[in-house]
XYZ file of C-alpha atoms in Angstrom:
405
model
C 30.904 -72.928 33.864
C 34.416 -73.962 33.271
C 37.615 -71.992 33.751
C 38.386 -71.678 30.071
C 34.899 -70.521 29.343
C 35.130 -67.833 32.192
C 38.385 -66.615 31.043
C 37.172 -66.222 27.515
C 33.842 -64.367 28.836
C 36.103 -62.015 30.597
C 37.988 -61.109 27.634
C 35.153 -60.478 25.746
C 33.698 -57.986 28.409
C 36.887 -56.176 28.771
C 37.385 -55.918 24.968
C 33.773 -54.404 24.891
C 34.290 -51.952 27.502
C 37.468 -50.826 26.196
C 35.714 -50.231 22.770
C 32.822 -48.464 24.086
C 35.279 -46.040 26.420
C 37.363 -45.372 23.274
C 34.317 -44.344 21.233
C 32.812 -42.326 23.897
C 36.135 -40.490 24.290
C 36.287 -39.741 20.374
C 32.621 -38.665 20.374
C 33.185 -36.140 23.592
C 36.260 -34.900 21.846
C 34.482 -34.234 18.452
C 31.478 -32.815 20.242
C 33.951 -30.412 22.172
C 35.584 -29.338 19.066
C 32.088 -28.540 17.536
C 31.293 -26.484 20.439
C 34.674 -24.821 20.519
C 34.304 -23.737 16.707
C 30.641 -22.391 17.309
C 32.271 -20.603 20.289
C 34.877 -19.288 17.906
C 32.107 -18.168 15.288
C 30.255 -16.030 17.731
C 32.825 -15.016 20.152
C 32.537 -13.348 23.526
C 29.240 -12.244 25.485
C 29.826 -8.656 24.416
C 30.270 -9.514 20.869
C 26.821 -11.594 21.084
C 25.302 -8.480 22.509
C 26.555 -6.116 19.931
C 25.384 -8.450 17.138
C 21.982 -8.432 18.945
C 21.998 -4.446 19.268
C 23.096 -4.089 15.447
C 20.446 -6.491 14.208
C 17.508 -4.861 16.252
C 14.581 -3.242 14.404
C 14.526 -0.670 17.153
C 17.051 2.193 16.955
C 19.502 2.091 20.115
C 21.996 4.617 21.018
C 23.848 4.989 24.317
C 25.791 8.149 25.372
C 27.338 9.564 28.446
C 27.010 12.958 30.164
C 29.675 14.612 27.848
C 27.515 14.062 24.741
C 29.762 11.233 23.546
C 27.885 8.537 21.602
C 29.271 5.043 22.968
C 27.196 2.583 21.200
C 24.433 3.137 18.318
C 23.036 0.599 15.731
C 21.813 1.372 12.011
C 18.368 1.691 12.795
C 19.251 4.749 15.173
C 21.039 6.434 12.328
C 18.178 5.779 10.106
C 15.756 7.612 12.378
C 18.318 10.387 12.885
C 18.963 9.711 16.743
C 22.436 10.109 15.892
C 24.349 11.343 12.733
C 27.938 10.845 12.389
C 28.355 10.568 16.230
C 26.461 13.656 16.735
C 23.398 13.621 18.663
C 19.898 14.721 17.589
C 19.393 17.972 19.614
C 15.760 17.053 20.765
C 17.214 13.760 21.845
C 19.988 15.076 23.816
C 17.617 17.992 25.357
C 15.676 14.942 26.927
C 18.955 13.272 27.963
C 19.998 16.174 29.885
C 16.762 15.832 31.978
C 17.028 11.995 32.268
C 20.591 12.509 33.588
C 19.392 14.586 36.531
C 15.890 13.142 37.286
C 16.695 9.336 36.569
C 13.384 9.116 34.753
C 12.131 7.772 31.334
C 11.043 10.657 28.945
C 9.073 9.963 25.427
C 9.343 12.416 22.531
C 7.939 12.252 19.084
C 10.243 13.441 16.205
C 8.995 14.960 13.005
C 11.895 14.194 10.490
C 12.099 16.656 7.227
C 11.770 15.096 3.814
C 15.351 13.872 2.832
C 16.849 13.571 -0.512
C 17.775 10.176 0.148
C 14.318 9.085 -0.300
C 13.875 7.671 3.312
C 10.171 7.070 4.049
C 10.768 7.516 7.937
C 9.012 10.778 8.697
C 7.643 10.205 12.453
C 9.845 8.567 15.253
C 8.992 7.952 18.761
C 11.698 7.940 21.185
C 12.167 6.956 24.911
C 15.118 8.346 26.705
C 16.169 6.712 29.900
C 19.032 6.014 32.397
C 20.786 2.787 31.413
C 20.847 2.071 35.000
C 18.466 3.462 37.660
C 21.459 3.483 40.190
C 23.971 5.232 37.851
C 23.521 8.596 36.141
C 26.530 8.269 33.958
C 24.908 6.952 30.882
C 21.513 7.132 29.122
C 19.922 4.913 26.624
C 17.649 6.147 23.586
C 15.180 3.639 22.046
C 13.499 4.803 18.809
C 10.634 3.224 16.802
C 9.393 4.283 13.398
C 5.722 5.349 13.562
C 5.512 6.779 9.955
C 2.942 4.338 8.949
C 0.872 4.631 12.185
C 0.823 8.401 11.789
C 0.163 8.286 7.951
C -2.910 6.028 8.600
C -4.311 8.092 11.463
C -4.168 11.186 9.523
C -5.674 9.171 6.558
C -8.588 8.072 8.848
C -9.101 11.830 10.218
C -9.382 12.862 6.843
C -11.906 10.200 5.667
C -14.193 10.998 8.531
C -13.763 14.686 7.471
C -14.464 13.940 4.017
C -17.430 11.769 4.602
C -18.918 14.257 6.885
C -18.569 17.082 4.476
C -19.554 15.069 1.268
C -22.666 13.783 3.002
C -23.765 16.842 4.458
C -23.675 18.630 1.012
C -26.477 16.234 -0.442
C -28.333 16.014 2.725
C -28.430 20.066 3.038
C -29.546 20.047 -0.683
C -32.494 17.537 0.042
C -33.651 19.687 3.230
C -33.522 22.959 0.983
C -35.487 21.292 -1.979
C -38.075 19.717 0.410
C -38.567 23.147 2.095
C -39.017 24.995 -1.429
C -41.570 22.098 -2.347
C -43.612 22.748 0.758
C -43.968 26.222 0.080
C -46.166 26.050 -2.813
C -47.109 22.122 -3.440
C -49.809 23.177 -5.668
C -47.540 24.615 -8.245
C -46.967 21.688 -10.648
C -43.926 23.520 -12.540
C -42.158 24.058 -9.188
C -42.964 20.397 -7.922
C -41.578 19.136 -11.194
C -38.413 21.133 -11.066
C -37.451 20.765 -7.433
C -38.603 17.352 -7.461
C -36.150 16.271 -10.148
C -33.321 17.838 -8.309
C -34.243 16.017 -5.186
C -34.661 13.037 -6.671
C -31.036 13.791 -8.259
C -29.455 14.612 -4.772
C -30.942 11.350 -3.224
C -29.439 9.216 -5.851
C -26.341 10.948 -5.565
C -26.243 10.424 -1.835
C -27.193 6.805 -2.400
C -24.398 6.236 -4.681
C -21.954 7.711 -2.431
C -23.344 5.462 0.644
C -23.072 2.339 -1.906
C -19.428 3.247 -2.714
C -18.541 3.749 0.806
C -19.807 0.176 1.554
C -17.955 -1.449 -1.427
C -14.940 0.262 -0.453
C -15.125 -0.635 3.095
C -15.646 -4.312 2.086
C -12.663 -4.140 -0.202
C -10.419 -2.827 2.610
C -11.533 -5.557 5.083
C -9.382 -8.632 5.731
C -12.067 -10.993 4.526
C -11.186 -12.954 1.287
C -12.963 -12.043 -1.953
C -15.874 -13.879 -2.677
C -16.466 -16.558 -5.425
C -12.764 -16.339 -6.905
C -13.122 -18.226 -10.200
C -11.452 -17.842 -13.708
C -12.804 -14.808 -15.345
C -12.649 -13.742 -19.252
C -11.364 -10.263 -19.716
C -13.010 -9.987 -22.689
C -16.452 -10.571 -20.895
C -15.343 -8.032 -18.397
C -14.590 -5.336 -21.019
C -17.794 -5.914 -22.980
C -19.980 -5.489 -19.647
C -18.002 -2.311 -18.663
C -18.759 -0.951 -22.329
C -22.343 -1.954 -22.036
C -22.769 -0.190 -18.795
C -21.521 3.071 -20.127
C -22.966 2.792 -23.576
C -25.909 5.152 -22.967
C -23.899 7.777 -21.576
C -21.472 7.746 -24.101
C -24.170 7.808 -26.948
C -25.629 10.964 -25.446
C -22.166 12.661 -25.471
C -21.484 11.485 -29.034
C -18.431 9.790 -27.780
C -17.488 6.323 -29.311
C -16.248 3.478 -27.306
C -13.653 1.282 -28.972
C -12.079 -1.663 -27.967
C -9.139 -4.045 -28.774
C -9.349 -7.426 -30.398
C -10.680 -10.308 -28.408
C -7.885 -12.537 -26.671
C -9.491 -15.244 -24.546
C -7.466 -14.285 -21.570
C -8.737 -15.402 -18.206
C -7.683 -14.060 -14.775
C -8.458 -15.733 -11.112
C -11.042 -13.043 -9.461
C -14.548 -11.980 -8.905
C -16.126 -10.761 -12.232
C -18.404 -8.289 -10.654
C -15.966 -6.195 -8.894
C -13.462 -6.597 -12.022
C -16.583 -5.354 -14.133
C -16.990 -2.382 -11.481
C -13.433 -1.497 -11.848
C -13.122 -1.217 -15.553
C -16.548 0.277 -15.646
C -15.367 2.970 -13.289
C -12.380 3.700 -15.638
C -14.551 3.898 -18.583
C -17.084 6.433 -16.818
C -14.417 8.646 -15.669
C -12.833 8.817 -19.116
C -16.284 9.794 -20.475
C -17.021 12.276 -17.831
C -13.754 14.074 -18.337
C -13.562 13.993 -22.163
C -15.036 16.631 -24.541
C -18.307 15.722 -26.782
C -17.350 13.655 -29.595
C -13.804 12.372 -28.559
C -13.225 8.671 -28.484
C -12.504 6.356 -25.439
C -10.882 2.962 -26.310
C -10.253 0.025 -24.079
C -7.469 -2.385 -24.962
C -5.474 -5.439 -23.701
C -1.992 -6.544 -23.747
C 0.067 -9.421 -22.524
C 3.587 -8.612 -21.035
C 5.981 -11.035 -19.598
C 3.563 -14.082 -20.839
C 1.848 -14.009 -17.167
C 0.497 -10.311 -16.835
C -2.402 -8.849 -18.869
C -2.845 -5.015 -19.075
C -5.984 -3.563 -19.500
C -5.883 -0.093 -20.697
C -8.602 2.694 -20.792
C -7.612 5.695 -22.997
C -9.114 9.043 -23.398
C -8.422 12.245 -25.096
C -9.829 14.382 -22.449
C -8.690 17.204 -20.203
C -5.584 15.241 -18.700
C -4.396 15.435 -15.200
C -1.604 17.716 -13.935
C 1.501 16.289 -12.316
C 0.801 17.418 -9.042
C -2.711 15.645 -9.021
C -1.648 12.434 -10.417
C -0.221 11.079 -7.242
C -3.551 11.666 -5.646
C -6.220 10.879 -7.841
C -6.699 7.530 -6.285
C -7.375 8.793 -2.696
C -11.079 8.821 -1.332
C -13.095 12.137 -2.142
C -10.012 13.562 -4.125
C -11.246 15.424 -7.325
C -9.225 16.879 -10.145
C -11.883 19.141 -11.347
C -14.699 19.619 -8.195
C -17.009 21.678 -10.515
C -17.118 18.945 -13.501
C -17.522 16.262 -10.693
C -20.387 17.896 -9.079
C -22.220 18.049 -12.584
C -21.616 14.678 -13.420
C -22.583 13.539 -9.832
C -19.270 11.759 -8.993
C -18.791 10.491 -5.496
C -15.097 10.892 -5.192
C -14.619 7.273 -4.599
C -14.579 5.521 -7.948
C -10.797 5.445 -8.528
C -10.167 4.642 -4.805
C -12.510 1.432 -5.585
C -10.524 0.555 -8.708
C -7.367 0.739 -6.635
C -8.608 -1.581 -4.060
C -10.165 -3.952 -6.597
C -7.094 -4.411 -8.481
C -4.846 -4.574 -5.284
C -7.172 -7.469 -4.024
C -6.701 -9.525 -7.313
C -2.841 -9.196 -6.958
C -2.548 -6.819 -9.620
C -1.542 -2.755 -9.934
C -2.771 0.176 -11.514
C -0.790 3.063 -13.272
C -1.679 6.280 -14.513
C -0.323 8.363 -17.642
C -1.467 11.582 -18.340
C -0.667 14.914 -19.841
C -2.906 18.221 -19.624
C -4.735 18.802 -22.834
C -3.746 15.479 -24.291
C -5.573 12.723 -22.052
C -5.076 10.213 -19.990
C -4.357 6.373 -19.805
C -5.174 4.113 -16.711
C -3.428 0.745 -16.958
C -4.624 -2.316 -14.903
C -2.243 -5.028 -14.340
C -3.545 -8.474 -13.675
C -1.822 -11.840 -13.196
C -3.110 -14.424 -15.875
C -4.912 -17.503 -14.533
C -2.267 -20.402 -15.458
C -5.173 -22.631 -17.125
C -6.039 -19.913 -19.595
C -3.402 -21.023 -22.011
C -1.984 -17.543 -22.197
C 1.278 -18.782 -23.407
C 0.640 -17.840 -27.232
C -1.979 -15.337 -26.409
C 0.284 -12.361 -27.021
C 0.313 -13.285 -30.660
C -3.340 -12.880 -30.893
C -3.045 -9.245 -29.839
C -2.699 -6.622 -32.565
C 0.367 -4.667 -33.072
C 0.267 -0.936 -32.365
C 1.712 1.557 -34.862
C 3.793 4.036 -32.488
C 3.176 6.610 -35.112
C -0.530 6.696 -34.285
C -0.154 6.452 -30.783
C 2.468 9.119 -29.270
C 2.075 7.692 -25.799
C 3.324 4.182 -26.677
C 3.952 1.856 -23.778
C 3.453 4.333 -21.115
C 3.042 1.373 -18.546
C 6.693 1.253 -18.074
C 6.681 4.667 -16.414
């Protein structure tokens, strides 16, 4: 290589190295500026810890021997561990013990119902020393156990109710069978007690079938055979199932105009839900009073299916519980009609599994209206469906749009 070529090559290499160093210096400067900016946004480690404590879903409160609250987060206040810098008396009693024995202590708090509408009723609290080698501070961790306690109570009630409800028909069957065996040659007695025996057996069979249906609906598995379902067909089938019962009671079943609305769901389950509502309306209505089933489209994407009766109505204190399993407003009437106490619970879960909601409006002595809300299937062409629905005259129906309640 000639001296001139070597000189030029050296100049090029030197320039490239200089440019590379300059670029790297600028890149490192920008990276450092970005890191510094991030640190300035978050701040010190103590600020990081404070943000972590405040954002924790667990209630956290730290206090000293003098009863002073040194740190607490919003969840601790929500769960009534501390209130206006004052410590919950039960938590403080546990803290005093922890100061002395340096052990962790667990307690369960049953909070009173508050006017603020808080749903936190049951809280589990762990009180322990902040450090095992220092008895100057204790920390309280609290978790909301309200839902777990409610579910456990519901499970106990369910088992107790099932045992009681099944015991009644089983006991009746045993007594009736014993009566039959006493004089099997008496045809009148055999006919009388045999019919009662058959009725009790059918009632127990219906209850077991409803329990199985409810168990499936409350499971995590998906609904079977989800497909577009015409609401008109669901209402027609529900009316057909209850036609004989209504005719025997001189009760007319009327329905609104067909709309062609479709929802995505299981036709058999939806029919069973609407049929249960119609059956309830018949059972709790006086002879000769009509029961109506109507449809209405709201918000262009929701269809309301209403079942209205002019029966005995439901008292306000019972309206919140009618969807509970085995809850009966009128136990005597339910016994006479052979109800299992599971119909409305099944309706509630069927509707929930279809992405809908169910509401109740009722007034004692006036009647009741159960409203099922279901999302309209996008392919049903429901955009103009609301125009197909008949307009109600508010003078004829004092309940008007009770679904808003």
